[in-house]
Amino acid sequence: MRTGHFVENHGKQIALSDSEVVWSWTAVLLILCLLLPFVASGFVLTLAITIGISAIGAIGLNLLTGVTGLISLGQAGFLAAGCYTTALLITDYRWPPELALLAAGVVSGLLSLIIGVPSLRLKGIYLAITTLAFSFIVTHFLLYAEPLTHGPYGVRIQNLRFLGLNLAAPPQMYYLVLAILFLACLAFLNLMRSKVGRAFFAIRDHDIAARAMGIDLTQYKLSAFFAASFLVGIAGGLMAFQFRFVNVDLFNILLSIEALAMIIVGGLGSLSGALLGAVFIVLLPEFARTVTNLLPTHLSAAFSTHIYDVRGLLTGLAIIMTLRFEPLGLIGVWRRVSRYWLHWPLST
Amino acid sequence: MTTFKNAILLASLLMAGAGTAHAEPGISEKEIVLGNILPMSSSAALAGRALQIGTQLAVTEANDRGGVAGRTIVLKTEDDGYVPARTVQGLRKLIDEGVFGLLSMSGGGGSVAVLPIVEEQGIPAFASLSPVNAAVDPIKPTVFMIGASYRQLIFSQLKYIHDTRKRPDAIYGIIRQDDDFGDDVEKGFQRGINEFKIKAAEPVRFKRGQKDFGAEILKLRSDGINVLVAGGVTVETAAMLKEASKFKMDLDVATVPTMQLLPVMKLSEATEYSPLSADYVSPLGSPEAGHFESLVRKYLKEDEAAAVNRYSIVGYVAAKVMIEALRRCENELTRVCVTAKLTSGEPFDVNYLTKPISFTKERHTSATAVRVLEVDPRTKKVRALTDFAEY
Amino acid sequence: MDLFLNLLASGLISGSIYGLIAIGFAVIFRTTGVLNFAQGEVMMLVAYVSWSLATALSLPFWLLLIVTVFAATLIGAILERLFIRPMLGQPTFAIIMVTIGLAIVLRSLTVLIWGTDAEPFDTIIKGGLLTVGPVVMYSEQFAAIVLFVIAIAAVTIFYRFSRVGVAMRAMAEDETTALLMGVNVKRMSMLAWSIAATVSGLAGVTLAMISSRSSDMWVLGLRAFPGAILGGLDSVVGAGFGGILIGVIGDLSEGYIGHGLKEISGFAVVILVLMIRPYGLFGQRELERV
């Protein structure tokens, strides 16, 4: 049992973890993730890919909202921008998919700078509504600029060769998503341990005080927007690979709200929170489906035409219950449980 | 020793043969599994649920007659809530659970998103919920479309109006949704005004989910239209009619098939219009739909029967064709055989609900003949004005 | 001129509905600092309940209004007690997330109980035509505008002159001090939700009369959101006028320019206004101390 956590040099401070136990369990998790395609069915793999892509987007949003405190409801717009960039570059301009994916991140990031500039003056909910407005304008543009974006017909992607992988096969797509998710996690953790990360936290906690301490708000807020949108753009590009058909229909306000739900239910500001939130929100409808299937047959027959709305009901209730009992989200639950076991049998 | 070896060889050959005989997905010794992917929740549920009921009716009818090749047909339905991501998920789930063929592939972006997977796996599939041009253009070996496109449906009505009304100074106008469905509706409109050389007001677009059409109708009114193509998905058409009625506009109205749905008629009953519509299936209440309606009375409970509308007929037709194709493949229940039978050009008879359905290798669309209808929202009756014709 | 006046009228009608929902947003935000993402869904629920009462009991219109107000107050109070009260004192974003969850629950619940079909809401005031010069309106459309004016007047009087209203303003400024001064914070929170439910519920009933009682009425909640922000969330009257502005700008731009601008124009205006006045047109600048 540890009595304290002492940091003796800089290396130890920025180390990802000083505990061997944590490292070994992380390794186990990684191995399990790598082995998944060998045991999982097509449907489970599709879910896993969706979770992976959502997690990348959630990490991006977490960077913006959880860490820097800039509330954004416009994720759907950035996802759409990234998705369409990838799809159009591959289909219309014959770019290789690898570069198209990177371009998705860059375009999304640059787009976010446009919304970042108004953000400098706006706070809280007013910022959120500006990002929401922006996302609507982006989707409107994608629908109406037919010569550029194919308008309502969407874009079909045929070329799916990525660094030698064939992304049409779910296991290979899964490994790509896993790799990018891993890189995104490392990037996030690295950022948090750096000067930039500390500046972000300061801005969240109190931006006027941060400015008084010498942190250039303009520079750091815009960097937060760029970094976060880069990640979300990459997630959008991966979505293009997953669906192979891109259409404005995929991106609506409910997607932005779902993204926000992922990071709030998971736990604002932490990496594990974003990951847990993504897993939770994506798996919730499946969990609700299992519950309704377990009902005795006469009950489920009574619900049969409405089974789908029962699932929606359970999803909403699950979100409410989670926050009711742990307002800090799933990561709060995790920490409470781990603290309990850490101090057992002396835990309160 | 040799006889023993031979016996083992023969036994293993037989077992191998028995194994491959059941390797076809969705086919087991007792069951044939067919799948639906439909919006069963969300506002498109009006269509999705109705279509599912129709497919179930055909399946129940077939099972009551002994099934196909001694097996019962089982129907599995996945709900996608009209969300493209979920359409893909639903398809993957059906594939995992083992499905032989699809009777529907939902609509909109979702139906296009699942096409690559359907093609890859060679699943015989019908795009039945709504016309999806991408399903048959370019042609995919196992994907078929039942029904005319919206441009044909709209053009047929414009032709009828032009031929029967003969307005001296006709000005046509259109309100349509800003997506591919609206685009198709507008193409029918454009064909009409080009062929009949009619003056037209500039097309007006509306965003999906919009509920009020005051501004749109006002714009067209100031253009002086007297023929309106009301391209609402369902209840939007009723809202447009109510606004037009407010200004007592003298209009001939052309609509999409959903005008026949009871909720839309109910919402339009306060107006004085009897809009035209068109469909590639005979309307409920017509003599041709008699057999179908008798099935509804025989097999369905009250609340299910209340949910029946023209989409149920479409589902019934699609299921009948698939079941008949299976029946014609009685000795060789494989996807390859069913696809071959479908593309053979031989007709499938559906009792005048549509014209006999047939596909060939080059033509994967059928039931494209359209009837022009008149909808009376006050009596809730739909009357066929013309017989099936190609447009 | 005919076109302009009619477009203006049309914009006022939809703007009134947006404005009423925006008032709902603002009342709850002003009193408790919580942004209620479920406002559209609450409006839908009240409209559905009202429709059921009207259909089952065939009440005269004035009685229906009273019963609706009563039902809405009850619904608002119950929702607040069940879902928001347990979250008192928790960080704001957690409460906002609960409202998001509540929105999902209410949407599914409505379809579970009433089905997905759209039904007309027929009442005695429906169907009549009002003609003022070149402008023609259905009576239920005019009712929306009347309702908006009444709501704005009522809310202004309430906040300015009644004890409860003043107490709510105190609570919005500083909850702890208000508590020390004897304001029952819990009851105020419940009252805020009841008022919001009533105002937007009546808007929902009017909307159901104008178009239909349908399971996608909640989308208007999201459309009214920019209106509330435009006016400034901490000014109830401002939020109302923000809604009107969104409606009018939308219809005028759609009528004269087209291209589906009805929805986007509102958002573009919001961005522009927020650039000039970061707290909305009538909102008050938050003073932050370090």
mmCIF file of N, CA and C in Angstrom, chain A residues 41-44 46-47 50 140 143-144 152-153 156 170 243-245 249-250 286 289 305-306 308-309, chain B residues 40-41 49 78-79 84-85 88-89 92-93 96 109 112-113 116 120 178-180 183 187 205 207-208:
data_model
loop_
_atom_site.group_PDB
_atom_site.id
_atom_site.type_symbol
_atom_site.label_atom_id
_atom_site.label_comp_id
_atom_site.label_asym_id
_atom_site.label_seq_id
_atom_site.Cartn_x
_atom_site.Cartn_y
_atom_site.Cartn_z
ATOM 1 N N SER A 41 -17.444 -11.277 -34.114
ATOM 2 C CA SER A 41 -18.213 -11.392 -35.348
ATOM 3 C C SER A 41 -18.181 -10.047 -36.078
ATOM 4 N N GLY A 42 -18.701 -10.041 -37.299
ATOM 5 C CA GLY A 42 -18.697 -8.818 -38.106
ATOM 6 C C GLY A 42 -19.378 -7.658 -37.419
ATOM 7 N N PHE A 43 -20.513 -7.971 -36.769
ATOM 8 C CA PHE A 43 -21.273 -6.908 -36.130
ATOM 9 C C PHE A 43 -20.489 -6.298 -34.976
ATOM 10 N N VAL A 44 -19.871 -7.152 -34.164
ATOM 11 C CA VAL A 44 -19.103 -6.645 -33.024
ATOM 12 C C VAL A 44 -17.942 -5.798 -33.511
ATOM 13 N N THR A 46 -17.841 -4.062 -36.260
ATOM 14 C CA THR A 46 -18.367 -2.769 -36.694
ATOM 15 C C THR A 46 -18.571 -1.858 -35.499
ATOM 16 N N LEU A 47 -19.125 -2.418 -34.419
ATOM 17 C CA LEU A 47 -19.293 -1.638 -33.196
ATOM 18 C C LEU A 47 -17.949 -1.141 -32.686
ATOM 19 N N THR A 50 -16.752 1.701 -34.679
ATOM 20 C CA THR A 50 -17.505 2.912 -34.342
ATOM 21 C C THR A 50 -17.020 3.488 -33.026
ATOM 22 N N HIS A 140 -24.960 23.226 -44.330
ATOM 23 C CA HIS A 140 -25.745 23.867 -45.375
ATOM 24 C C HIS A 140 -24.895 24.071 -46.624
ATOM 25 N N LEU A 143 -24.350 20.969 -48.544
ATOM 26 C CA LEU A 143 -25.514 20.506 -49.279
ATOM 27 C C LEU A 143 -25.733 21.327 -50.550
ATOM 28 N N TYR A 144 -25.424 22.618 -50.496
ATOM 29 C CA TYR A 144 -25.780 23.493 -51.596
ATOM 30 C C TYR A 144 -24.681 23.726 -52.607
ATOM 31 N N PRO A 152 -26.698 16.919 -52.621
ATOM 32 C CA PRO A 152 -27.403 15.899 -51.858
ATOM 33 C C PRO A 152 -27.049 14.482 -52.263
ATOM 34 N N TYR A 153 -26.298 14.300 -53.329
ATOM 35 C CA TYR A 153 -26.038 12.936 -53.793
ATOM 36 C C TYR A 153 -24.927 12.246 -53.040
ATOM 37 N N ARG A 156 -19.214 8.663 -53.135
ATOM 38 C CA ARG A 156 -18.868 7.257 -52.902
ATOM 39 C C ARG A 156 -17.368 7.084 -53.024
ATOM 40 N N PRO A 170 -13.328 -5.336 -42.497
ATOM 41 C CA PRO A 170 -13.444 -4.812 -41.137
ATOM 42 C C PRO A 170 -12.215 -5.026 -40.248
ATOM 43 N N PHE A 243 -17.893 4.179 -43.829
ATOM 44 C CA PHE A 243 -19.170 4.077 -44.523
ATOM 45 C C PHE A 243 -19.038 3.977 -46.023
ATOM 46 N N ARG A 244 -17.913 4.391 -46.560
ATOM 47 C CA ARG A 244 -17.661 4.357 -48.001
ATOM 48 C C ARG A 244 -18.668 5.174 -48.790
ATOM 49 N N PHE A 245 -19.588 5.790 -48.106
ATOM 50 C CA PHE A 245 -20.522 6.665 -48.796
ATOM 51 C C PHE A 245 -20.795 7.823 -47.864
ATOM 52 N N ASP A 249 -26.576 13.773 -44.651
ATOM 53 C CA ASP A 249 -27.487 13.131 -43.702
ATOM 54 C C ASP A 249 -26.787 12.619 -42.457
ATOM 55 N N LEU A 250 -25.518 12.182 -42.625
ATOM 56 C CA LEU A 250 -24.816 11.575 -41.504
ATOM 57 C C LEU A 250 -24.574 12.576 -40.378
ATOM 58 N N GLU A 286 -27.136 -1.092 -27.581
ATOM 59 C CA GLU A 286 -27.001 -2.552 -27.624
ATOM 60 C C GLU A 286 -27.360 -3.158 -26.286
ATOM 61 N N ARG A 289 -30.962 -3.197 -25.927
ATOM 62 C CA ARG A 289 -31.530 -4.277 -26.731
ATOM 63 C C ARG A 289 -31.446 -5.599 -25.984
ATOM 64 N N THR A 305 -43.918 -3.552 -31.270
ATOM 65 C CA THR A 305 -43.822 -2.467 -32.232
ATOM 66 C C THR A 305 -43.077 -1.275 -31.653
ATOM 67 N N HIS A 306 -42.904 -1.253 -30.346
ATOM 68 C CA HIS A 306 -42.271 -0.084 -29.758
ATOM 69 C C HIS A 306 -40.936 -0.394 -29.120
ATOM 70 N N TYR A 308 -38.136 -0.301 -30.104
ATOM 71 C CA TYR A 308 -37.077 0.622 -30.462
ATOM 72 C C TYR A 308 -37.141 1.869 -29.608
ATOM 73 N N ASP A 309 -38.366 2.250 -29.232
ATOM 74 C CA ASP A 309 -38.493 3.418 -28.375
ATOM 75 C C ASP A 309 -38.189 3.059 -26.931
ATOM 76 N N MET B 40 -38.177 1.797 -38.100
ATOM 77 C CA MET B 40 -39.343 1.418 -37.307
ATOM 78 C C MET B 40 -39.595 2.435 -36.201
ATOM 79 N N SER B 41 -38.635 3.312 -35.979
ATOM 80 C CA SER B 41 -38.862 4.419 -35.055
ATOM 81 C C SER B 41 -38.556 5.660 -35.878
ATOM 82 N N ARG B 49 -42.921 0.712 -40.661
ATOM 83 C CA ARG B 49 -43.753 -0.294 -40.004
ATOM 84 C C ARG B 49 -44.737 -0.900 -40.990
ATOM 85 N N GLU B 78 -34.584 -5.315 -38.782
ATOM 86 C CA GLU B 78 -33.699 -4.444 -38.017
ATOM 87 C C GLU B 78 -34.170 -2.996 -38.165
ATOM 88 N N ASP B 79 -34.199 -2.294 -37.022
ATOM 89 C CA ASP B 79 -34.628 -0.900 -37.071
ATOM 90 C C ASP B 79 -33.418 0.005 -37.225
ATOM 91 N N PRO B 84 -28.224 6.569 -41.253
ATOM 92 C CA PRO B 84 -27.374 5.731 -42.117
ATOM 93 C C PRO B 84 -26.396 4.847 -41.349
ATOM 94 N N ALA B 85 -25.819 5.367 -40.256
ATOM 95 C CA ALA B 85 -24.858 4.544 -39.510
ATOM 96 C C ALA B 85 -25.533 3.293 -38.992
ATOM 97 N N VAL B 88 -26.178 0.471 -41.637
ATOM 98 C CA VAL B 88 -25.019 -0.406 -41.819
ATOM 99 C C VAL B 88 -24.913 -1.402 -40.679
ATOM 100 N N GLN B 89 -25.093 -0.903 -39.453
ATOM 101 C CA GLN B 89 -25.018 -1.802 -38.294
ATOM 102 C C GLN B 89 -26.067 -2.889 -38.373
ATOM 103 N N ARG B 92 -25.064 -5.550 -40.790
ATOM 104 C CA ARG B 92 -24.012 -6.420 -40.240
ATOM 105 C C ARG B 92 -24.606 -7.411 -39.259
ATOM 106 N N LYS B 93 -25.588 -6.939 -38.474
ATOM 107 C CA LYS B 93 -26.186 -7.844 -37.498
ATOM 108 C C LYS B 93 -26.922 -8.956 -38.215
ATOM 109 N N ASP B 96 -24.495 -11.430 -39.552
ATOM 110 C CA ASP B 96 -23.956 -12.280 -38.491
ATOM 111 C C ASP B 96 -24.939 -13.358 -38.085
ATOM 112 N N GLY B 109 -29.810 7.995 -47.236
ATOM 113 C CA GLY B 109 -28.371 7.736 -47.216
ATOM 114 C C GLY B 109 -28.032 6.329 -46.785
ATOM 115 N N VAL B 112 -27.949 3.674 -49.551
ATOM 116 C CA VAL B 112 -26.760 3.734 -50.402
ATOM 117 C C VAL B 112 -25.541 3.226 -49.653
ATOM 118 N N ALA B 113 -25.510 3.512 -48.349
ATOM 119 C CA ALA B 113 -24.340 3.107 -47.563
ATOM 120 C C ALA B 113 -24.198 1.600 -47.475
ATOM 121 N N PRO B 116 -22.383 -1.286 -50.837
ATOM 122 C CA PRO B 116 -21.106 -1.999 -51.012
ATOM 123 C C PRO B 116 -21.070 -3.346 -50.292
ATOM 124 N N GLU B 120 -20.710 -6.997 -52.011
ATOM 125 C CA GLU B 120 -19.597 -7.848 -51.611
ATOM 126 C C GLU B 120 -20.056 -9.242 -51.254
ATOM 127 N N ASP B 178 -34.634 19.821 -49.945
ATOM 128 C CA ASP B 178 -33.295 20.074 -50.495
ATOM 129 C C ASP B 178 -32.378 18.868 -50.389
ATOM 130 N N ASP B 179 -32.837 17.707 -50.798
ATOM 131 C CA ASP B 179 -31.951 16.540 -50.811
ATOM 132 C C ASP B 179 -32.184 15.766 -52.116
ATOM 133 N N ASP B 180 -31.657 14.541 -52.202
ATOM 134 C CA ASP B 180 -31.744 13.823 -53.478
ATOM 135 C C ASP B 180 -33.185 13.458 -53.823
ATOM 136 N N ASP B 183 -34.537 16.449 -55.373
ATOM 137 C CA ASP B 183 -33.911 16.582 -56.687
ATOM 138 C C ASP B 183 -34.659 15.750 -57.722
ATOM 139 N N LYS B 187 -36.785 16.834 -61.049
ATOM 140 C CA LYS B 187 -36.495 16.355 -62.408
ATOM 141 C C LYS B 187 -37.788 16.021 -63.137
ATOM 142 N N ARG B 205 -36.971 25.591 -52.478
ATOM 143 C CA ARG B 205 -36.474 24.465 -51.692
ATOM 144 C C ARG B 205 -36.777 24.656 -50.215
ATOM 145 N N LYS B 207 -35.902 22.947 -46.157
ATOM 146 C CA LYS B 207 -35.015 22.076 -45.406
ATOM 147 C C LYS B 207 -35.804 20.947 -44.776
ATOM 148 N N ARG B 208 -35.177 19.781 -44.685
ATOM 149 C CA ARG B 208 -35.824 18.632 -44.089
ATOM 150 C C ARG B 208 -36.270 18.947 -42.679
#
